[in-house]
XYZ file of C-alpha atoms in Angstrom:
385
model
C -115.050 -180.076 -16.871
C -114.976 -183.252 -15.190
C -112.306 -185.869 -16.112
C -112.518 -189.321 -17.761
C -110.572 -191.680 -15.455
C -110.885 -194.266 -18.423
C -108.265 -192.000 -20.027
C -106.234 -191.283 -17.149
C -106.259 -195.571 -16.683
C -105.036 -195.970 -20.129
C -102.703 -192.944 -20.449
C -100.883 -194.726 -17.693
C -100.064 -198.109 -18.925
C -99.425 -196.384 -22.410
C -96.803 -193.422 -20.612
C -94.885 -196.479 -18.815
C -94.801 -198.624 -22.102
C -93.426 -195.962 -24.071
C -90.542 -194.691 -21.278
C -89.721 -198.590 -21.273
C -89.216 -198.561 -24.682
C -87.505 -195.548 -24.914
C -84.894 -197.042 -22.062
C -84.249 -200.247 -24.324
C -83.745 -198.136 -27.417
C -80.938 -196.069 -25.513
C -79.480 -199.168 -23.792
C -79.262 -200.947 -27.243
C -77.150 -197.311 -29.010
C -75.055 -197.888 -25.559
C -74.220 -201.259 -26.162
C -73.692 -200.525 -29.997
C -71.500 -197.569 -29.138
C -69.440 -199.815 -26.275
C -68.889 -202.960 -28.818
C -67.458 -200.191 -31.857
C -65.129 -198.388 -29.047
C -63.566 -202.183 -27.362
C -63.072 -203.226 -31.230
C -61.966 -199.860 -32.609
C -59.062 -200.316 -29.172
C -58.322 -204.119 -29.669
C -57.631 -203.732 -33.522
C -55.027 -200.442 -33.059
C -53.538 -202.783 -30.138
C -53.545 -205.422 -33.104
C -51.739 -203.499 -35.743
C -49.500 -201.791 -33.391
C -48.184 -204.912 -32.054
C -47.855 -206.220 -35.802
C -45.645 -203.022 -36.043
C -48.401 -201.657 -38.688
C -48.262 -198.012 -37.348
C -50.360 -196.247 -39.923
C -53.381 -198.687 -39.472
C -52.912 -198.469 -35.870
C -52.987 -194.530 -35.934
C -56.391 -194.945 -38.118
C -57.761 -197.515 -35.769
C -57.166 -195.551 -32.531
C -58.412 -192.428 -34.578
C -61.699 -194.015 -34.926
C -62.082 -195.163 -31.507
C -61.365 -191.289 -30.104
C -64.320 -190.384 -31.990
C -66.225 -192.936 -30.917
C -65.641 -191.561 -27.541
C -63.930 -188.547 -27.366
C -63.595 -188.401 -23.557
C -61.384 -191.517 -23.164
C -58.042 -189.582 -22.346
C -55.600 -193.181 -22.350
C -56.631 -192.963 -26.164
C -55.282 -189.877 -26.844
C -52.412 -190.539 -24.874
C -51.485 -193.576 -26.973
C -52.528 -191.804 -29.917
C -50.214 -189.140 -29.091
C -47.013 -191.274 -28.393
C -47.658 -192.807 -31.935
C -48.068 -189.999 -33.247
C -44.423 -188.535 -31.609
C -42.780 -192.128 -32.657
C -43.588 -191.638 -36.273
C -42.293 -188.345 -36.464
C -45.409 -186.402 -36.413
C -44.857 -183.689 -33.721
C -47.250 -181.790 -35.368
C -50.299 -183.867 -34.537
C -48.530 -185.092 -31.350
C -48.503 -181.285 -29.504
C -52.272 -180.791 -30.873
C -53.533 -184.510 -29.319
C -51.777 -183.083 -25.966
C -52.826 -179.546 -26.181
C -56.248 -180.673 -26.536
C -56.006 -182.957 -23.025
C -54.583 -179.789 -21.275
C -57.599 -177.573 -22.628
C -59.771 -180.324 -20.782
C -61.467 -178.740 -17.909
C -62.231 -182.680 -15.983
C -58.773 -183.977 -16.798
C -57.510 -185.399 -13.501
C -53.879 -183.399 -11.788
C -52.270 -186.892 -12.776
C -53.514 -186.877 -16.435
C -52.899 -182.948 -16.833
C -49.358 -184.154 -15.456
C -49.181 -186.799 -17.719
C -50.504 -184.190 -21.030
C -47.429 -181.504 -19.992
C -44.776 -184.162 -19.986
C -46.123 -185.625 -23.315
C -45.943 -181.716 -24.796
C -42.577 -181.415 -23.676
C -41.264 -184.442 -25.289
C -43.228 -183.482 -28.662
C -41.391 -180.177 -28.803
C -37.884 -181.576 -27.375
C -38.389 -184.499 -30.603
C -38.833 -181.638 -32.558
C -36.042 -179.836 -31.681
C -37.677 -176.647 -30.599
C -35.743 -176.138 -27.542
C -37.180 -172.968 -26.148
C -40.830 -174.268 -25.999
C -39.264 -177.627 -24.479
C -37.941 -176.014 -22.053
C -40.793 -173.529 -20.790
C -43.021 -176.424 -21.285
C -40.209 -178.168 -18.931
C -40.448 -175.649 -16.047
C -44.389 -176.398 -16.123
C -43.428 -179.867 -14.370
C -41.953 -178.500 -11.308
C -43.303 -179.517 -7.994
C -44.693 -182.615 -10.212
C -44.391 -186.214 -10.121
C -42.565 -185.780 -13.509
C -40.117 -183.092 -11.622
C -36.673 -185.504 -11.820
C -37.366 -186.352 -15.624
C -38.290 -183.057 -16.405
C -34.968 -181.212 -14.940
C -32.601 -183.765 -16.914
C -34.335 -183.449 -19.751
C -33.640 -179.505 -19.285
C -30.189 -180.428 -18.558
C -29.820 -181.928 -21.436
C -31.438 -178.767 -23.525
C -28.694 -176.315 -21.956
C -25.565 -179.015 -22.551
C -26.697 -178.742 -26.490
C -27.365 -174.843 -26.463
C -23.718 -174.247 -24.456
C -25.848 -172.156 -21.571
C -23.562 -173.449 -18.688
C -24.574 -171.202 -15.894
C -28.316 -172.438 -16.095
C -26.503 -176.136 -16.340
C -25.110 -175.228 -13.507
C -27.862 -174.565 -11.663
C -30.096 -177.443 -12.638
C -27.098 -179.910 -11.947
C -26.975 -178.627 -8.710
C -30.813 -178.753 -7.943
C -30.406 -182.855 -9.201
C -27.653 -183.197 -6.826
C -29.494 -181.577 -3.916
C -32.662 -183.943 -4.323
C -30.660 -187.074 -4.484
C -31.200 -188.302 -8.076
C -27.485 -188.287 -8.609
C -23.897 -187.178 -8.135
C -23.730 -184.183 -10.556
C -19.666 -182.436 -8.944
C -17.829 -183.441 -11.688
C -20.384 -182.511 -14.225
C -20.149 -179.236 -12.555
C -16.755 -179.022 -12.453
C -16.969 -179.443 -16.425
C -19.595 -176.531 -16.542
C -17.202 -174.820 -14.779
C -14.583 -175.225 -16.526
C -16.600 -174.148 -19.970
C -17.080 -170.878 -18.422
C -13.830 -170.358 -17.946
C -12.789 -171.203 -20.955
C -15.346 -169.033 -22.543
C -13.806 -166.007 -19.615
C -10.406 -167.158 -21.309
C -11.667 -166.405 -25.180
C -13.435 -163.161 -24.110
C -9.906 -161.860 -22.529
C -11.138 -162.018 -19.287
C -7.959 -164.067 -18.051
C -9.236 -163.287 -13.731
C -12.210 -164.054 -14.357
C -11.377 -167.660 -15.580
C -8.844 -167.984 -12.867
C -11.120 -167.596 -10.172
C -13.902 -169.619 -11.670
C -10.795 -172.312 -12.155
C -9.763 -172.260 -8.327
C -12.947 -172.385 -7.091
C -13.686 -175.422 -9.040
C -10.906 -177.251 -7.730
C -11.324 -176.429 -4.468
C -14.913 -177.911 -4.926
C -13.984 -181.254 -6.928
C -10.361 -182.113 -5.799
C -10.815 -185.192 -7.559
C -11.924 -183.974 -10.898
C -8.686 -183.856 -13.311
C -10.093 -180.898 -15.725
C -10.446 -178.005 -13.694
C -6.527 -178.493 -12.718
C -5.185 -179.564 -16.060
C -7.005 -176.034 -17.227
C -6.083 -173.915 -14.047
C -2.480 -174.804 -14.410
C -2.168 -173.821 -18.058
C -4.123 -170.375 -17.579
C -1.343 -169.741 -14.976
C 1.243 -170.826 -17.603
C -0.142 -168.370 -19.614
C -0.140 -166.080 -17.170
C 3.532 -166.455 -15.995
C 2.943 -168.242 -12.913
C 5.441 -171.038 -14.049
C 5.801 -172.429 -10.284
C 2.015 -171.775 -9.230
C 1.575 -174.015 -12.571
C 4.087 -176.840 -11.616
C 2.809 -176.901 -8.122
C -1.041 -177.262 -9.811
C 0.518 -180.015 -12.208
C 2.125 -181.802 -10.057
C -0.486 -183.269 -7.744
C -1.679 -185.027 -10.583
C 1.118 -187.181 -11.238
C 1.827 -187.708 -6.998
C -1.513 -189.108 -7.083
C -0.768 -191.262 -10.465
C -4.340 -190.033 -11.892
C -5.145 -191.672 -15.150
C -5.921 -188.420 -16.638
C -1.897 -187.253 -15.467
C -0.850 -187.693 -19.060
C -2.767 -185.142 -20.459
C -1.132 -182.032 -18.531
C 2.296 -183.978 -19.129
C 4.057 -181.242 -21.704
C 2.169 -178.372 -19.949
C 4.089 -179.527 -16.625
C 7.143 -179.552 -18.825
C 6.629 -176.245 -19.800
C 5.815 -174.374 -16.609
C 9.596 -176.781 -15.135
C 11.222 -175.049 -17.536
C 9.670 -171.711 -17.325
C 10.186 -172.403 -13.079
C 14.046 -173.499 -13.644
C 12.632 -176.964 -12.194
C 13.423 -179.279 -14.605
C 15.159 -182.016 -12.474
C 12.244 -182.236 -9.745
C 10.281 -182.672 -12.900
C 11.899 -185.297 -14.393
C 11.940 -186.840 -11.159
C 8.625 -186.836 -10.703
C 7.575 -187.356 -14.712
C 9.935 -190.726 -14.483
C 8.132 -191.577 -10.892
C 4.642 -191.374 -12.808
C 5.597 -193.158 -15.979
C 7.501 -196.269 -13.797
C 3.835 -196.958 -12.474
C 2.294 -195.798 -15.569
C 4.339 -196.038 -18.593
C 2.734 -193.971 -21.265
C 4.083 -192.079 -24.425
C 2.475 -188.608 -23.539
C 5.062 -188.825 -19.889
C 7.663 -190.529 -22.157
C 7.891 -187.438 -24.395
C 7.530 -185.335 -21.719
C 10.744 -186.506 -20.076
C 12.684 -186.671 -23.443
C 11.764 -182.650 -23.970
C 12.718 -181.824 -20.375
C 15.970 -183.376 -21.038
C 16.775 -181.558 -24.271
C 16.691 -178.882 -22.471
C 19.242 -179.619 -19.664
C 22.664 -177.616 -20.078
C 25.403 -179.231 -22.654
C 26.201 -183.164 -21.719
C 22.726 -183.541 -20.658
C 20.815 -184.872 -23.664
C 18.088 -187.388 -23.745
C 19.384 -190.689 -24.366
C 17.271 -192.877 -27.408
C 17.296 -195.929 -25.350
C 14.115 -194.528 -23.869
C 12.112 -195.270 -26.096
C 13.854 -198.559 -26.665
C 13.133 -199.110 -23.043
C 10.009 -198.308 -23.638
C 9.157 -200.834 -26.538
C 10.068 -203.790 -23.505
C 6.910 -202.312 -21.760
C 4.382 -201.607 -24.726
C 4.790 -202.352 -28.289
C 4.392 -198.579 -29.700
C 4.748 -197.485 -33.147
C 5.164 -194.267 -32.205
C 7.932 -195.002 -30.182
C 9.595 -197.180 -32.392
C 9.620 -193.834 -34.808
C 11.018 -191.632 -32.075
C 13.790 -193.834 -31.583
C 14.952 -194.284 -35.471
C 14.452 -190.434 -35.527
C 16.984 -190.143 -32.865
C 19.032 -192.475 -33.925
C 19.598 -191.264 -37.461
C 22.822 -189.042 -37.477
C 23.760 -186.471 -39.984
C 26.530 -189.603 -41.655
C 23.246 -191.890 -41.685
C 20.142 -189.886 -41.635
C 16.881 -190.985 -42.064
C 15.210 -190.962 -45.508
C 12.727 -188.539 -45.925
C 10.609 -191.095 -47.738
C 10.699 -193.667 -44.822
C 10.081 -190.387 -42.198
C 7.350 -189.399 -44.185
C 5.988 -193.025 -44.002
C 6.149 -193.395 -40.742
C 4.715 -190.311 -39.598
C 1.673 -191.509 -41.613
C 1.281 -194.782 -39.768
C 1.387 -193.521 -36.784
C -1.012 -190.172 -37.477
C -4.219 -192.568 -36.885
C -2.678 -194.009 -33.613
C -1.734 -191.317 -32.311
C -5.682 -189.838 -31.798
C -7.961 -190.120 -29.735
C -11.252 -192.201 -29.300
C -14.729 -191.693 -27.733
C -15.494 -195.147 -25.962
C -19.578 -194.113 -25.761
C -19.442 -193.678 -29.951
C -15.854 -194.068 -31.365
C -15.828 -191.004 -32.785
C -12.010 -190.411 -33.083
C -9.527 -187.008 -32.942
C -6.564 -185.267 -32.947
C -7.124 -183.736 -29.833
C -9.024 -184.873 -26.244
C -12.246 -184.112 -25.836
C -13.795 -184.039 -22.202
C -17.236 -183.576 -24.259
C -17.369 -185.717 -27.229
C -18.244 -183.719 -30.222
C -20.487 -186.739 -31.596
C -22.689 -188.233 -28.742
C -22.463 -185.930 -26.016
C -21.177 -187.868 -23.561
C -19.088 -186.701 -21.163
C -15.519 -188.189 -19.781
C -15.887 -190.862 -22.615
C -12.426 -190.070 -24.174
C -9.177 -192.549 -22.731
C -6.854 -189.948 -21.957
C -4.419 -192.566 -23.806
C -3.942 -192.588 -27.829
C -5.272 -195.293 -29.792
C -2.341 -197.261 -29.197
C -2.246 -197.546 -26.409
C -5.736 -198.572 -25.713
């Protein structure tokens, strides 16, 4: 069979004419395909700026599907997502970048760190955290370790506090001792609750030994020793606080009264109490003083003009009550009325507030119960703030 070149001459022209057709056709669906995608973008950029977060979600939506390999979509989609609340649909836009087998190291990076924060908004700790340990050896390492931090502080696991604190500290992101000290000092006191009283000594000593300059681990070592009845191992604990006038001294002021009198050192205590309070006058050392001097033989008794004294220095309500108190006499007591007054008025000044929050207390908190923070409480009442 011979062949027609007339057909071969026209197939030609007619092969090329089609392919070029075919080529415009595809270039035209591109360019249809690349205007939707930029607009679909520009308007979610539009209503997210305008604070318009549902339209935005829709508009960004619609551009994903438009092109479902653009990861810096889902990424925005996904922090919008986590921003409105929606963890839900945050961990699925994330777990869907991780199951991408041509996501780049930095994106897949990117994707875990996104997870984690889904499940830490959500408050499921446990996945947060193993999808934490994932970052390691990552660019996201530093965020991703006080971010665990945080998840053990909340969940009270202060060995594993420890440790990350410690692995901060040794990388350089920041000075974590006295944090330490404080986990420290939690699991002593939790050695101290379970009966193990040895146990939370040694875990006490070492700590102090390690952070000299940290107040807590002392205040706590020299009580457990009270408790213990090492009266003059407590003193001699105690005491370096006030030599070295630290602002926290007034807070292990009636334990250091205590362990004098236990110790049959009540003078050097006094001595020492009325040293601290001359630089530092203060109502906590003030009372201190007063109780140590109660307890002096017969002719020793504390004199009221203390707290007189002590209304020259500060203007205290609370020690304008001690004084009437002491004052009143069995001929011209006190009415219980005006007592009872008083001892109202000064109930609210006499706590105890968080300077990160103001969350207020009876008692002083070296973790405040409200935000978290840590060393936020004065070591001074109210009033005398």
């Amino acid at each position: 069979m011979e062949l027609d070149l007339t057909w071969i001459l026209l197939g030609l022209p007619a092969a090329f004419a089609l392919g070029w057709i075919a080529s415009r056709l595809d270039l035209r669906q591109m360019r249809i395909a690349n205007r939707q995608a930029p607009r679909a973008y520009f308007k979610g950029l539009n209503y997210l700026l305008n604070e318009q977060q549902d339209k935005a979600i829709d508009a960004f939506i619609e551009a994903v599907q438009n092109d479902p390999d653009t990861s810096e979509l889902h990424f925005a989609l996904g922090n919008l997502f986590r921003r409105r609340g929606e963890y839900d649909r945050a961990v699925r836009v994330h777990e869907h970048l991780l199951s991408r087998a041509d996501l780049s190291s930095a994106d897949r990076q990117r994707a875990q760190h996104g997870l984690a924060l889904d499940f830490l908004k959500a408050g499921l700790l446990d996945r947060a955290e193993e999808a934490l340990r994932k970052l390691e050896g990552t660019s996201y390492e530093g965020q991703s370790r006080l971010a665990r931090l945080a998840i053990y502080e909340r969940s009270r696991e202060w060995p594993e506090a420890e440790r990350v604190a410690r692995l901060l500290e040794n990388s350089g992101e920041a000075k974590f001792d006295v944090r330490m000290a404080h986990y420290q000092c939690e699991q002593a006191r939790e050695a101290i609750q379970q009966g193990d009283a040895a146990k939370a000594l040694l875990i006490l000593t070492a700590a102090v030994k390690a952070t000299p300059e940290a107040a807590r681990p002392r205040i706590l070592l020299g009580q457990v020793q009270l408790s213990q009845g090492k009266a003059q191992q407590a003193f001699e604990t105690l005491s370096v606080l006030f030599e070295q006038a630290h602002v926290a001294a007034p807070l292990a002021a009636a334990s250091l009264a205590k362990a004098a009198q236990s110790a049959s050192l009540v003078k050097p205590a006094i001595q020492l109490l009325e040293s601290h309070y001359e630089k530092q006058p203060c109502i906590d050392v003030l009372e201190a003083i007063t109780a140590l001097e109660e307890s002096m033989p017969e002719g020793a008794t504390a004199s009221p003009q203390r707290y007189l004294r002590h209304l020259d220095k500060q203007s205290s309500l609370m020690a304008a009550t001690r004084w009437l108190t002491q004052e009143s006499s069995d001929a011209h007591p006190l009415p219980a009325t005006v007592q009872k007054a008083l001892e109202q008025a000064i109930r609210p000044l006499a706590r105890y507030r968080c300077a990160a929050c103001g969350f207020e207390a009876k008692e002083h908190f070296w973790h405040c119960p409200g935000c978290q923070a840590w060393d936020s409480y004065s070591p001074r009442r109210i009033e005398e703030l």
